Amino acid sequence: MPTDSAPVVLHGSNISYFTGKMENYFRVRSIPYQLQSPTYPAHRDRMVKKVGVHQMPAVELPDGRWMTDSTVMIQWFEKEVPGSGVIPDDPVLRFVSLLLEDWADEWWWRPAMHYRWHYPEGARFASFHLATEVLGGLPLPVWAKRRMMVHRQRSGYTEGDGIRPESVAGVEAGVMRLLGQLEGIFSHRPFLLGDRPSLADIGFSGPFFRHFALDPVPLEILRQKAPSVLEWVARLWNTRLESCSGQWNTQLPDDIGPLLSDIGRAYLPYLCANAEAVAADKQRFDIELGGVPYQGARTSRYRVWCLAQLREHYRKLDEADQSTLKVLLEQHGCWEPLWRLATLPLSPAQENQLPFRADAKMLAVNE
Ligand SMILES: N[C@@H](CCC(=O)N[C@@H](CS)C(=O)NCC(=O)O)C(=O)O
């Protein structure tokens, strides 16, 4: 296990969504880590050899093994590292924390990328940072690397992932809605599920820590409209479970309900449409979600597996807990889309070797 003299190495950029999520997790669990900026292309080749894909972050264990995928890495550390962890024992809270983590990872990625890369202010900051950090070793002028980076990210993750001019207002309204909901929660409770951080908070550190609370445009919105959310970002970063005396609520707080309703209205229907597009072997698909049109959204094999995982978490519960949870999921419109598709187009043994080997990246964007 990692120690101060043999920490895990966290390979990732210090402005990366999922790297920031892992940093928050390691800090909250007091797991010693050392952040290392990856340099392209040597790191990419090494990572592909070690775990099958190139994405951020990768974790290198003191025994030399490499890992990928924040969700499964966290589950692995939760089993391996003794002491109180981030996954609540209560079956309903546990399922909800897994669902919120998944939503934070997969749904809020697109708006986070939008705010960073759509606005010149964000694109200038992030392209300079990445051109000099991750692409620092490429023998090209910085301006050329910045231009390449802006083009890659827009064509991969914003305009090229369904956010057309007619989607922008709706995508941003969705973020404002989330901020309103979270502001309501964090103005009277320190963490999502009580007085103690859970996997749900760690999940939300993905979109917030290195994106909404860092990029110039959303950061100003947070300062003005959601100061309690900004405070939560720093509180999570500065909390250690080993010295946290707060507890999770014994029941799911009522103010989590509107978040679940949004998951039922847009996220789970999106996962179903994505799975149908994968089954039909499409690279892209069009869809309207919560009144927002997305044209040419990229299909994701990885997100088919995410939907399968959510179903699996439910199936593993005992009958009484399944019944309680079913009522809650029905109440918020999550039950029907969770089970809408009779079969999911997973490839054989897809992602079974995680966290030590991955089959698919979240989105197949070209290197
Ligand atoms: N499911 C992965 C997602 C990791 C991921 O997609 N990371 C982004 C950066 S924050 C990335 O590396 N994207 C690949 C690319 O842009 O080529 C996880 O949870 O770690």
mmCIF file of C-alpha atoms and ligand atoms in Angstrom:
data_model
loop_
_atom_site.group_PDB
_atom_site.id
_atom_site.type_symbol
_atom_site.label_atom_id
_atom_site.label_comp_id
_atom_site.label_asym_id
_atom_site.label_seq_id
_atom_site.Cartn_x
_atom_site.Cartn_y
_atom_site.Cartn_z
ATOM 1 C CA MET A 1 0.000 0.000 0.000
ATOM 2 C CA PRO A 2 1.118 3.557 -0.679
ATOM 3 C CA THR A 3 3.088 5.294 2.054
ATOM 4 C CA ASP A 4 4.615 8.763 2.370
ATOM 5 C CA SER A 5 7.934 7.393 1.172
ATOM 6 C CA ALA A 6 6.309 5.280 -1.581
ATOM 7 C CA PRO A 7 3.250 7.212 -2.745
ATOM 8 C CA VAL A 8 1.115 6.314 -5.742
ATOM 9 C CA VAL A 9 1.991 8.292 -8.833
ATOM 10 C CA LEU A 10 -0.998 10.066 -10.344
ATOM 11 C CA HIS A 11 -0.197 10.709 -13.991
ATOM 12 C CA GLY A 12 -2.403 13.544 -15.220
ATOM 13 C CA SER A 13 -2.641 17.229 -15.963
ATOM 14 C CA ASN A 14 -3.409 19.590 -13.110
ATOM 15 C CA ILE A 15 -6.355 20.986 -15.073
ATOM 16 C CA SER A 16 -7.896 17.593 -15.914
ATOM 17 C CA TYR A 17 -11.432 16.648 -14.857
ATOM 18 C CA PHE A 18 -10.819 13.040 -13.841
ATOM 19 C CA THR A 19 -7.334 13.710 -12.477
ATOM 20 C CA GLY A 20 -8.889 16.342 -10.187
ATOM 21 C CA LYS A 21 -11.488 13.791 -9.117
ATOM 22 C CA MET A 22 -8.750 11.279 -8.147
ATOM 23 C CA GLU A 23 -6.807 13.985 -6.286
ATOM 24 C CA ASN A 24 -9.875 14.818 -4.215
ATOM 25 C CA TYR A 25 -10.366 11.123 -3.487
ATOM 26 C CA PHE A 26 -6.737 10.552 -2.452
ATOM 27 C CA ARG A 27 -6.781 13.611 -0.200
ATOM 28 C CA VAL A 28 -10.113 12.759 1.446
ATOM 29 C CA ARG A 29 -8.827 9.215 2.128
ATOM 30 C CA SER A 30 -5.299 10.416 3.124
ATOM 31 C CA ILE A 31 -3.705 8.174 0.493
ATOM 32 C CA PRO A 32 -0.251 9.580 -0.287
ATOM 33 C CA TYR A 33 0.115 10.495 -3.965
ATOM 34 C CA GLN A 34 2.397 12.435 -6.191
ATOM 35 C CA LEU A 35 0.952 14.247 -9.191
ATOM 36 C CA GLN A 36 3.007 13.899 -12.338
ATOM 37 C CA SER A 37 2.343 15.803 -15.565
ATOM 38 C CA PRO A 38 2.302 13.423 -18.507
ATOM 39 C CA THR A 39 4.378 14.406 -21.511
ATOM 40 C CA TYR A 40 3.119 13.597 -24.940
ATOM 41 C CA PRO A 41 3.779 11.314 -26.813
ATOM 42 C CA ALA A 42 6.068 9.192 -24.570
ATOM 43 C CA HIS A 43 3.517 8.934 -21.759
ATOM 44 C CA ARG A 44 0.731 7.996 -24.193
ATOM 45 C CA ASP A 45 2.743 5.088 -25.611
ATOM 46 C CA ARG A 46 3.676 3.865 -22.140
ATOM 47 C CA MET A 47 0.108 4.062 -20.865
ATOM 48 C CA VAL A 48 -1.358 2.240 -23.871
ATOM 49 C CA LYS A 49 1.173 -0.547 -23.273
ATOM 50 C CA LYS A 50 0.330 -0.734 -19.567
ATOM 51 C CA VAL A 51 -3.493 -0.458 -19.544
ATOM 52 C CA GLY A 52 -4.693 -0.560 -23.158
ATOM 53 C CA VAL A 53 -5.871 3.051 -23.562
ATOM 54 C CA HIS A 54 -4.543 6.573 -23.199
ATOM 55 C CA GLN A 55 -6.670 8.782 -20.960
ATOM 56 C CA MET A 56 -6.163 10.888 -17.843
ATOM 57 C CA PRO A 57 -5.429 9.993 -15.175
ATOM 58 C CA ALA A 58 -3.366 6.830 -14.822
ATOM 59 C CA VAL A 59 -2.315 5.621 -11.397
ATOM 60 C CA GLU A 60 1.003 3.830 -10.900
ATOM 61 C CA LEU A 61 1.148 1.737 -7.749
ATOM 62 C CA PRO A 62 4.341 1.422 -5.687
ATOM 63 C CA ASP A 63 4.616 -2.222 -6.891
ATOM 64 C CA GLY A 64 4.811 -1.026 -10.511
ATOM 65 C CA ARG A 65 1.269 -1.876 -11.628
ATOM 66 C CA TRP A 66 -0.658 0.748 -13.605
ATOM 67 C CA MET A 67 -4.385 1.434 -13.373
ATOM 68 C CA THR A 68 -7.010 3.451 -15.214
ATOM 69 C CA ASP A 69 -10.640 4.612 -14.820
ATOM 70 C CA SER A 70 -11.394 6.754 -11.797
ATOM 71 C CA THR A 71 -14.660 4.955 -10.963
ATOM 72 C CA VAL A 72 -13.154 1.476 -10.764
ATOM 73 C CA MET A 73 -9.880 2.695 -9.250
ATOM 74 C CA ILE A 74 -11.835 4.276 -6.388
ATOM 75 C CA GLN A 75 -13.751 1.030 -5.857
ATOM 76 C CA TRP A 76 -10.423 -0.826 -5.806
ATOM 77 C CA PHE A 77 -8.843 1.544 -3.250
ATOM 78 C CA GLU A 78 -11.995 1.373 -1.120
ATOM 79 C CA LYS A 79 -11.469 -2.390 -0.794
ATOM 80 C CA GLU A 80 -7.695 -2.267 -0.326
ATOM 81 C CA VAL A 81 -7.216 0.688 2.007
ATOM 82 C CA PRO A 82 -8.388 0.153 5.575
ATOM 83 C CA GLY A 83 -10.300 2.828 7.462
ATOM 84 C CA SER A 84 -13.559 4.602 6.852
ATOM 85 C CA GLY A 85 -14.285 5.088 3.210
ATOM 86 C CA VAL A 86 -16.501 7.155 0.925
ATOM 87 C CA ILE A 87 -19.199 4.585 0.119
ATOM 88 C CA PRO A 88 -22.104 4.655 2.589
ATOM 89 C CA ASP A 89 -23.203 1.352 4.178
ATOM 90 C CA ASP A 90 -26.882 2.162 3.852
ATOM 91 C CA PRO A 91 -27.956 0.419 0.598
ATOM 92 C CA VAL A 92 -30.139 3.294 -0.644
ATOM 93 C CA LEU A 93 -27.492 5.935 0.075
ATOM 94 C CA ARG A 94 -24.883 3.678 -1.489
ATOM 95 C CA PHE A 95 -26.874 3.237 -4.708
ATOM 96 C CA VAL A 96 -27.668 6.956 -4.895
ATOM 97 C CA SER A 97 -24.008 7.852 -4.377
ATOM 98 C CA LEU A 98 -23.002 5.505 -7.228
ATOM 99 C CA LEU A 99 -25.710 7.008 -9.459
ATOM 100 C CA LEU A 100 -24.688 10.590 -8.650
ATOM 101 C CA GLU A 101 -21.034 9.736 -9.279
ATOM 102 C CA ASP A 102 -21.893 8.260 -12.661
ATOM 103 C CA TRP A 103 -24.010 11.297 -13.587
ATOM 104 C CA ALA A 104 -21.222 13.656 -12.530
ATOM 105 C CA ASP A 105 -18.659 11.706 -14.586
ATOM 106 C CA GLU A 106 -20.578 11.170 -17.775
ATOM 107 C CA TRP A 107 -23.229 13.890 -18.061
ATOM 108 C CA TRP A 108 -21.497 16.987 -16.666
ATOM 109 C CA TRP A 109 -18.386 16.347 -18.762
ATOM 110 C CA ARG A 110 -19.945 17.957 -21.869
ATOM 111 C CA PRO A 111 -21.049 21.240 -20.193
ATOM 112 C CA ALA A 112 -17.686 21.453 -18.416
ATOM 113 C CA MET A 113 -15.880 21.123 -21.738
ATOM 114 C CA HIS A 114 -18.276 23.639 -23.254
ATOM 115 C CA TYR A 115 -17.462 26.362 -20.716
ATOM 116 C CA ARG A 116 -13.729 25.715 -21.069
ATOM 117 C CA TRP A 117 -13.436 25.523 -24.859
ATOM 118 C CA HIS A 118 -16.371 27.511 -26.280
ATOM 119 C CA TYR A 119 -15.410 30.830 -24.708
ATOM 120 C CA PRO A 120 -12.155 32.395 -25.966
ATOM 121 C CA GLU A 121 -11.235 33.317 -22.378
ATOM 122 C CA GLY A 122 -11.373 29.677 -21.281
ATOM 123 C CA ALA A 123 -9.790 28.349 -24.468
ATOM 124 C CA ARG A 124 -6.876 30.812 -24.173
ATOM 125 C CA PHE A 125 -6.152 29.776 -20.585
ATOM 126 C CA ALA A 126 -6.503 26.014 -21.090
ATOM 127 C CA SER A 127 -4.770 25.812 -24.470
ATOM 128 C CA PHE A 128 -1.702 27.662 -23.168
ATOM 129 C CA HIS A 129 -1.628 25.477 -20.071
ATOM 130 C CA LEU A 130 -1.901 22.188 -21.976
ATOM 131 C CA ALA A 131 0.413 23.276 -24.816
ATOM 132 C CA THR A 132 3.176 23.977 -22.323
ATOM 133 C CA GLU A 133 2.391 21.179 -19.832
ATOM 134 C CA VAL A 134 1.266 18.071 -21.718
ATOM 135 C CA LEU A 135 2.572 19.021 -25.180
ATOM 136 C CA GLY A 136 5.714 20.695 -23.814
ATOM 137 C CA GLY A 137 7.975 18.106 -25.489
ATOM 138 C CA LEU A 138 6.556 18.510 -29.023
ATOM 139 C CA PRO A 139 8.954 20.433 -31.278
ATOM 140 C CA LEU A 140 6.394 23.012 -32.454
ATOM 141 C CA PRO A 141 5.845 26.664 -31.562
ATOM 142 C CA VAL A 142 3.488 27.200 -28.629
ATOM 143 C CA TRP A 143 0.958 29.070 -30.790
ATOM 144 C CA ALA A 144 0.669 26.082 -33.135
ATOM 145 C CA LYS A 145 0.195 23.653 -30.237
ATOM 146 C CA ARG A 146 -2.486 25.911 -28.751
ATOM 147 C CA ARG A 147 -4.319 26.068 -32.044
ATOM 148 C CA MET A 148 -4.162 22.275 -32.402
ATOM 149 C CA MET A 149 -5.462 21.843 -28.883
ATOM 150 C CA VAL A 150 -8.433 24.208 -29.304
ATOM 151 C CA HIS A 151 -9.389 22.504 -32.551
ATOM 152 C CA ARG A 152 -9.081 19.020 -31.045
ATOM 153 C CA GLN A 153 -11.154 19.798 -27.980
ATOM 154 C CA ARG A 154 -13.912 21.650 -29.844
ATOM 155 C CA SER A 155 -14.236 19.017 -32.547
ATOM 156 C CA GLY A 156 -14.000 16.213 -30.001
ATOM 157 C CA TYR A 157 -15.966 17.407 -27.018
ATOM 158 C CA THR A 158 -18.121 20.495 -27.657
ATOM 159 C CA GLU A 159 -19.372 21.320 -31.181
ATOM 160 C CA GLY A 160 -18.197 17.874 -32.251
ATOM 161 C CA ASP A 161 -20.128 16.180 -29.432
ATOM 162 C CA GLY A 162 -23.545 17.630 -30.171
ATOM 163 C CA ILE A 163 -23.326 21.196 -28.808
ATOM 164 C CA ARG A 164 -24.405 23.244 -31.817
ATOM 165 C CA PRO A 165 -25.224 26.979 -31.598
ATOM 166 C CA GLU A 166 -28.879 26.095 -30.963
ATOM 167 C CA SER A 167 -27.888 23.909 -27.962
ATOM 168 C CA VAL A 168 -25.788 26.478 -26.118
ATOM 169 C CA ALA A 169 -28.575 28.295 -24.231
ATOM 170 C CA GLY A 170 -30.089 25.002 -23.062
ATOM 171 C CA VAL A 171 -26.739 23.512 -21.985
ATOM 172 C CA GLU A 172 -25.939 26.627 -19.959
ATOM 173 C CA ALA A 173 -29.443 26.739 -18.468
ATOM 174 C CA GLY A 174 -28.851 23.149 -17.306
ATOM 175 C CA VAL A 175 -25.696 24.225 -15.495
ATOM 176 C CA MET A 176 -27.523 27.153 -13.861
ATOM 177 C CA ARG A 177 -30.216 24.758 -12.719
ATOM 178 C CA LEU A 178 -27.634 22.416 -11.166
ATOM 179 C CA LEU A 179 -25.956 25.374 -9.447
ATOM 180 C CA GLY A 180 -29.302 26.460 -7.997
ATOM 181 C CA GLN A 181 -29.962 22.952 -6.665
ATOM 182 C CA LEU A 182 -26.464 22.573 -5.197
ATOM 183 C CA GLU A 183 -26.496 26.082 -3.726
ATOM 184 C CA GLY A 184 -29.697 25.113 -1.878
ATOM 185 C CA ILE A 185 -28.006 21.975 -0.532
ATOM 186 C CA PHE A 186 -24.615 23.429 0.413
ATOM 187 C CA SER A 187 -26.028 26.551 2.030
ATOM 188 C CA HIS A 188 -27.291 24.355 4.866
ATOM 189 C CA ARG A 189 -25.306 21.089 4.708
ATOM 190 C CA PRO A 190 -21.559 20.566 4.203
ATOM 191 C CA PHE A 191 -21.738 17.571 1.836
ATOM 192 C CA LEU A 192 -24.286 15.976 -0.508
ATOM 193 C CA LEU A 193 -25.386 13.151 1.767
ATOM 194 C CA GLY A 194 -24.773 14.688 5.167
ATOM 195 C CA ASP A 195 -21.942 16.016 7.306
ATOM 196 C CA ARG A 196 -19.393 13.706 5.731
ATOM 197 C CA PRO A 197 -18.102 13.469 2.137
ATOM 198 C CA SER A 198 -19.235 10.451 0.106
ATOM 199 C CA LEU A 199 -18.568 9.076 -3.354
ATOM 200 C CA ALA A 200 -21.210 11.515 -4.640
ATOM 201 C CA ASP A 201 -19.080 14.503 -3.554
ATOM 202 C CA ILE A 202 -15.975 12.902 -5.045
ATOM 203 C CA GLY A 203 -17.882 12.404 -8.320
ATOM 204 C CA PHE A 204 -18.924 16.051 -8.419
ATOM 205 C CA SER A 205 -15.368 17.184 -7.793
ATOM 206 C CA GLY A 206 -14.804 16.086 -11.436
ATOM 207 C CA PRO A 207 -16.827 18.855 -13.095
ATOM 208 C CA PHE A 208 -16.251 21.374 -10.313
ATOM 209 C CA PHE A 209 -12.681 21.221 -9.018
ATOM 210 C CA ARG A 210 -10.702 21.524 -12.262
ATOM 211 C CA HIS A 211 -13.442 23.037 -14.456
ATOM 212 C CA PHE A 212 -16.344 25.096 -13.081
ATOM 213 C CA ALA A 213 -14.279 26.398 -10.166
ATOM 214 C CA LEU A 214 -11.169 27.032 -12.286
ATOM 215 C CA ASP A 215 -12.164 28.178 -15.791
ATOM 216 C CA PRO A 216 -12.735 31.941 -15.977
ATOM 217 C CA VAL A 217 -16.337 32.033 -17.233
ATOM 218 C CA PRO A 218 -17.970 29.477 -14.894
ATOM 219 C CA LEU A 219 -15.814 30.554 -11.935
ATOM 220 C CA GLU A 220 -17.276 34.064 -12.119
ATOM 221 C CA ILE A 221 -20.781 32.532 -12.267
ATOM 222 C CA LEU A 222 -19.986 30.464 -9.158
ATOM 223 C CA ARG A 223 -18.683 33.501 -7.294
ATOM 224 C CA GLN A 224 -21.795 35.528 -8.065
ATOM 225 C CA LYS A 225 -24.561 32.911 -8.062
ATOM 226 C CA ALA A 226 -23.361 29.924 -6.078
ATOM 227 C CA PRO A 227 -20.865 30.928 -3.369
ATOM 228 C CA SER A 228 -21.844 27.978 -1.163
ATOM 229 C CA VAL A 229 -20.935 25.635 -4.002
ATOM 230 C CA LEU A 230 -17.551 27.329 -4.301
ATOM 231 C CA GLU A 231 -17.117 26.895 -0.567
ATOM 232 C CA TRP A 232 -17.975 23.181 -0.882
ATOM 233 C CA VAL A 233 -15.257 22.753 -3.551
ATOM 234 C CA ALA A 234 -12.636 24.016 -1.087
ATOM 235 C CA ARG A 235 -14.204 22.181 1.886
ATOM 236 C CA LEU A 236 -14.001 18.835 0.092
ATOM 237 C CA TRP A 237 -10.379 19.490 -0.907
ATOM 238 C CA ASN A 238 -9.526 20.226 2.713
ATOM 239 C CA THR A 239 -11.421 17.394 4.448
ATOM 240 C CA ARG A 240 -9.784 14.177 5.663
ATOM 241 C CA LEU A 241 -12.146 11.331 6.520
ATOM 242 C CA GLU A 242 -9.803 10.063 9.213
ATOM 243 C CA SER A 243 -10.400 13.244 11.217
ATOM 244 C CA CYS A 244 -13.971 13.999 10.126
ATOM 245 C CA SER A 245 -16.475 13.454 12.913
ATOM 246 C CA GLY A 246 -19.557 14.203 10.791
ATOM 247 C CA GLN A 247 -21.919 11.412 9.726
ATOM 248 C CA TRP A 248 -24.008 10.694 6.678
ATOM 249 C CA ASN A 249 -27.738 11.254 7.056
ATOM 250 C CA THR A 250 -29.648 8.165 8.059
ATOM 251 C CA GLN A 251 -32.099 8.781 5.206
ATOM 252 C CA LEU A 252 -31.707 10.298 1.781
ATOM 253 C CA PRO A 253 -32.104 14.095 2.162
ATOM 254 C CA ASP A 254 -35.225 15.392 0.362
ATOM 255 C CA ASP A 255 -33.225 17.984 -1.583
ATOM 256 C CA ILE A 256 -31.430 15.195 -3.494
ATOM 257 C CA GLY A 257 -34.820 14.384 -5.101
ATOM 258 C CA PRO A 258 -34.619 17.137 -7.780
ATOM 259 C CA LEU A 259 -31.185 15.845 -8.829
ATOM 260 C CA LEU A 260 -32.644 12.351 -9.274
ATOM 261 C CA SER A 261 -35.518 13.812 -11.297
ATOM 262 C CA ASP A 262 -33.025 15.443 -13.666
ATOM 263 C CA ILE A 263 -31.206 12.127 -14.002
ATOM 264 C CA GLY A 264 -34.525 10.494 -14.934
ATOM 265 C CA ARG A 265 -35.470 13.278 -17.338
ATOM 266 C CA ALA A 266 -32.250 13.597 -19.315
ATOM 267 C CA TYR A 267 -29.303 11.421 -18.254
ATOM 268 C CA LEU A 268 -30.822 7.938 -18.261
ATOM 269 C CA PRO A 269 -32.701 8.628 -21.553
ATOM 270 C CA TYR A 270 -29.358 9.789 -22.973
ATOM 271 C CA LEU A 271 -27.682 6.536 -21.865
ATOM 272 C CA CYS A 272 -30.475 4.555 -23.571
ATOM 273 C CA ALA A 273 -30.169 6.535 -26.823
ATOM 274 C CA ASN A 274 -26.402 6.076 -26.720
ATOM 275 C CA ALA A 275 -26.795 2.310 -26.235
ATOM 276 C CA GLU A 276 -29.222 2.150 -29.173
ATOM 277 C CA ALA A 277 -26.769 4.076 -31.338
ATOM 278 C CA VAL A 278 -23.960 1.682 -30.346
ATOM 279 C CA ALA A 279 -26.216 -1.298 -31.160
ATOM 280 C CA ALA A 280 -26.905 0.243 -34.587
ATOM 281 C CA ASP A 281 -23.154 0.730 -35.089
ATOM 282 C CA LYS A 282 -23.510 4.500 -35.422
ATOM 283 C CA GLN A 283 -20.625 6.864 -34.694
ATOM 284 C CA ARG A 284 -22.993 9.747 -33.856
ATOM 285 C CA PHE A 285 -26.642 10.348 -33.056
ATOM 286 C CA ASP A 286 -29.115 13.221 -32.690
ATOM 287 C CA ILE A 287 -31.292 13.583 -29.638
ATOM 288 C CA GLU A 288 -33.357 16.125 -27.719
ATOM 289 C CA LEU A 289 -33.004 15.895 -23.945
ATOM 290 C CA GLY A 290 -34.920 18.060 -21.502
ATOM 291 C CA GLY A 291 -35.810 20.390 -24.395
ATOM 292 C CA VAL A 292 -32.161 20.771 -25.509
ATOM 293 C CA PRO A 293 -31.243 19.536 -29.004
ATOM 294 C CA TYR A 294 -27.939 17.699 -29.467
ATOM 295 C CA GLN A 295 -26.950 17.086 -33.047
ATOM 296 C CA GLY A 296 -24.166 14.675 -33.838
ATOM 297 C CA ALA A 297 -23.447 13.557 -30.272
ATOM 298 C CA ARG A 298 -20.675 10.943 -30.225
ATOM 299 C CA THR A 299 -21.563 7.383 -29.322
ATOM 300 C CA SER A 300 -19.691 5.866 -26.392
ATOM 301 C CA ARG A 301 -19.161 2.139 -25.870
ATOM 302 C CA TYR A 302 -17.876 2.959 -22.415
ATOM 303 C CA ARG A 303 -21.190 4.531 -21.416
ATOM 304 C CA VAL A 304 -23.075 1.363 -22.374
ATOM 305 C CA TRP A 305 -20.997 -0.295 -19.688
ATOM 306 C CA CYS A 306 -21.878 2.556 -17.277
ATOM 307 C CA LEU A 307 -25.588 1.790 -17.731
ATOM 308 C CA ALA A 308 -24.906 -1.918 -17.259
ATOM 309 C CA GLN A 309 -23.012 -1.124 -14.048
ATOM 310 C CA LEU A 310 -25.928 0.878 -12.626
ATOM 311 C CA ARG A 311 -28.248 -2.075 -13.288
ATOM 312 C CA GLU A 312 -25.726 -4.416 -11.693
ATOM 313 C CA HIS A 313 -25.507 -2.284 -8.537
ATOM 314 C CA TYR A 314 -29.294 -2.538 -8.227
ATOM 315 C CA ARG A 315 -29.380 -6.287 -8.878
ATOM 316 C CA LYS A 316 -26.849 -6.920 -6.118
ATOM 317 C CA LEU A 317 -29.164 -5.485 -3.444
ATOM 318 C CA ASP A 318 -31.348 -7.765 -1.390
ATOM 319 C CA GLU A 319 -35.073 -7.853 -2.119
ATOM 320 C CA ALA A 320 -36.192 -5.496 0.633
ATOM 321 C CA ASP A 321 -33.658 -2.840 -0.382
ATOM 322 C CA GLN A 322 -34.542 -3.283 -4.043
ATOM 323 C CA SER A 323 -38.203 -2.577 -3.200
ATOM 324 C CA THR A 324 -37.366 0.575 -1.227
ATOM 325 C CA LEU A 325 -35.099 1.830 -3.976
ATOM 326 C CA LYS A 326 -37.580 0.996 -6.714
ATOM 327 C CA VAL A 327 -40.170 3.285 -5.099
ATOM 328 C CA LEU A 328 -37.626 6.118 -4.947
ATOM 329 C CA LEU A 329 -36.463 5.608 -8.538
ATOM 330 C CA GLU A 330 -40.064 5.464 -9.794
ATOM 331 C CA GLN A 331 -40.906 8.633 -7.922
ATOM 332 C CA HIS A 332 -38.168 10.487 -9.810
ATOM 333 C CA GLY A 333 -38.659 8.985 -13.269
ATOM 334 C CA CYS A 334 -35.454 6.913 -13.123
ATOM 335 C CA TRP A 335 -36.914 3.420 -13.015
ATOM 336 C CA GLU A 336 -38.359 3.174 -16.528
ATOM 337 C CA PRO A 337 -35.250 4.437 -18.417
ATOM 338 C CA LEU A 338 -32.960 2.324 -16.204
ATOM 339 C CA TRP A 339 -34.619 -0.815 -17.565
ATOM 340 C CA ARG A 340 -35.958 0.521 -20.904
ATOM 341 C CA LEU A 341 -33.636 -1.563 -23.060
ATOM 342 C CA ALA A 342 -34.037 -5.327 -22.806
ATOM 343 C CA THR A 343 -30.417 -5.969 -23.744
ATOM 344 C CA LEU A 344 -27.350 -3.776 -23.796
ATOM 345 C CA PRO A 345 -24.802 -3.944 -26.634
ATOM 346 C CA LEU A 346 -21.776 -4.744 -24.482
ATOM 347 C CA SER A 347 -18.833 -6.409 -26.156
ATOM 348 C CA PRO A 348 -17.739 -9.778 -24.717
ATOM 349 C CA ALA A 349 -16.221 -9.302 -21.246
ATOM 350 C CA GLN A 350 -16.218 -5.527 -21.773
ATOM 351 C CA GLU A 351 -14.235 -3.702 -19.076
ATOM 352 C CA ASN A 352 -13.951 -6.867 -16.963
ATOM 353 C CA GLN A 353 -10.240 -6.253 -16.426
ATOM 354 C CA LEU A 354 -10.623 -2.732 -15.024
ATOM 355 C CA PRO A 355 -8.877 -1.084 -13.264
ATOM 356 C CA PHE A 356 -5.766 -2.778 -14.667
ATOM 357 C CA ARG A 357 -6.842 -2.825 -18.313
ATOM 358 C CA ALA A 358 -9.541 -0.920 -20.233
ATOM 359 C CA ASP A 359 -11.340 -1.863 -23.435
ATOM 360 C CA ALA A 360 -12.824 1.510 -24.360
ATOM 361 C CA LYS A 361 -12.148 5.181 -23.720
ATOM 362 C CA MET A 362 -15.074 7.302 -22.596
ATOM 363 C CA LEU A 363 -15.238 8.915 -26.058
ATOM 364 C CA ALA A 364 -13.188 7.747 -28.999
ATOM 365 C CA VAL A 365 -11.605 11.102 -29.832
ATOM 366 C CA ASN A 366 -8.522 10.959 -32.058
ATOM 367 C CA GLU A 367 -5.125 11.508 -30.484
HETATM 368 N N1 LIG B 1 -13.681 6.922 -17.372
HETATM 369 C C1 LIG B 1 -12.399 7.572 -17.271
HETATM 370 C C2 LIG B 1 -12.434 8.858 -18.091
HETATM 371 C C3 LIG B 1 -11.078 9.534 -18.184
HETATM 372 C C4 LIG B 1 -11.074 10.625 -19.246
HETATM 373 O O1 LIG B 1 -11.858 10.587 -20.193
HETATM 374 N N2 LIG B 1 -10.194 11.594 -19.049
HETATM 375 C C5 LIG B 1 -10.045 12.651 -20.035
HETATM 376 C C6 LIG B 1 -9.286 13.839 -19.485
HETATM 377 S S1 LIG B 1 -9.928 14.494 -17.991
HETATM 378 C C7 LIG B 1 -9.193 12.088 -21.144
HETATM 379 O O2 LIG B 1 -8.103 11.638 -20.915
HETATM 380 N N3 LIG B 1 -9.704 12.062 -22.352
HETATM 381 C C8 LIG B 1 -8.993 11.427 -23.422
HETATM 382 C C9 LIG B 1 -8.635 12.303 -24.541
HETATM 383 O O3 LIG B 1 -8.946 13.500 -24.529
HETATM 384 O O4 LIG B 1 -8.021 11.743 -25.483
HETATM 385 C C10 LIG B 1 -12.110 7.850 -15.800
HETATM 386 O O5 LIG B 1 -13.035 7.820 -14.989
HETATM 387 O O6 LIG B 1 -10.944 8.001 -15.437
#
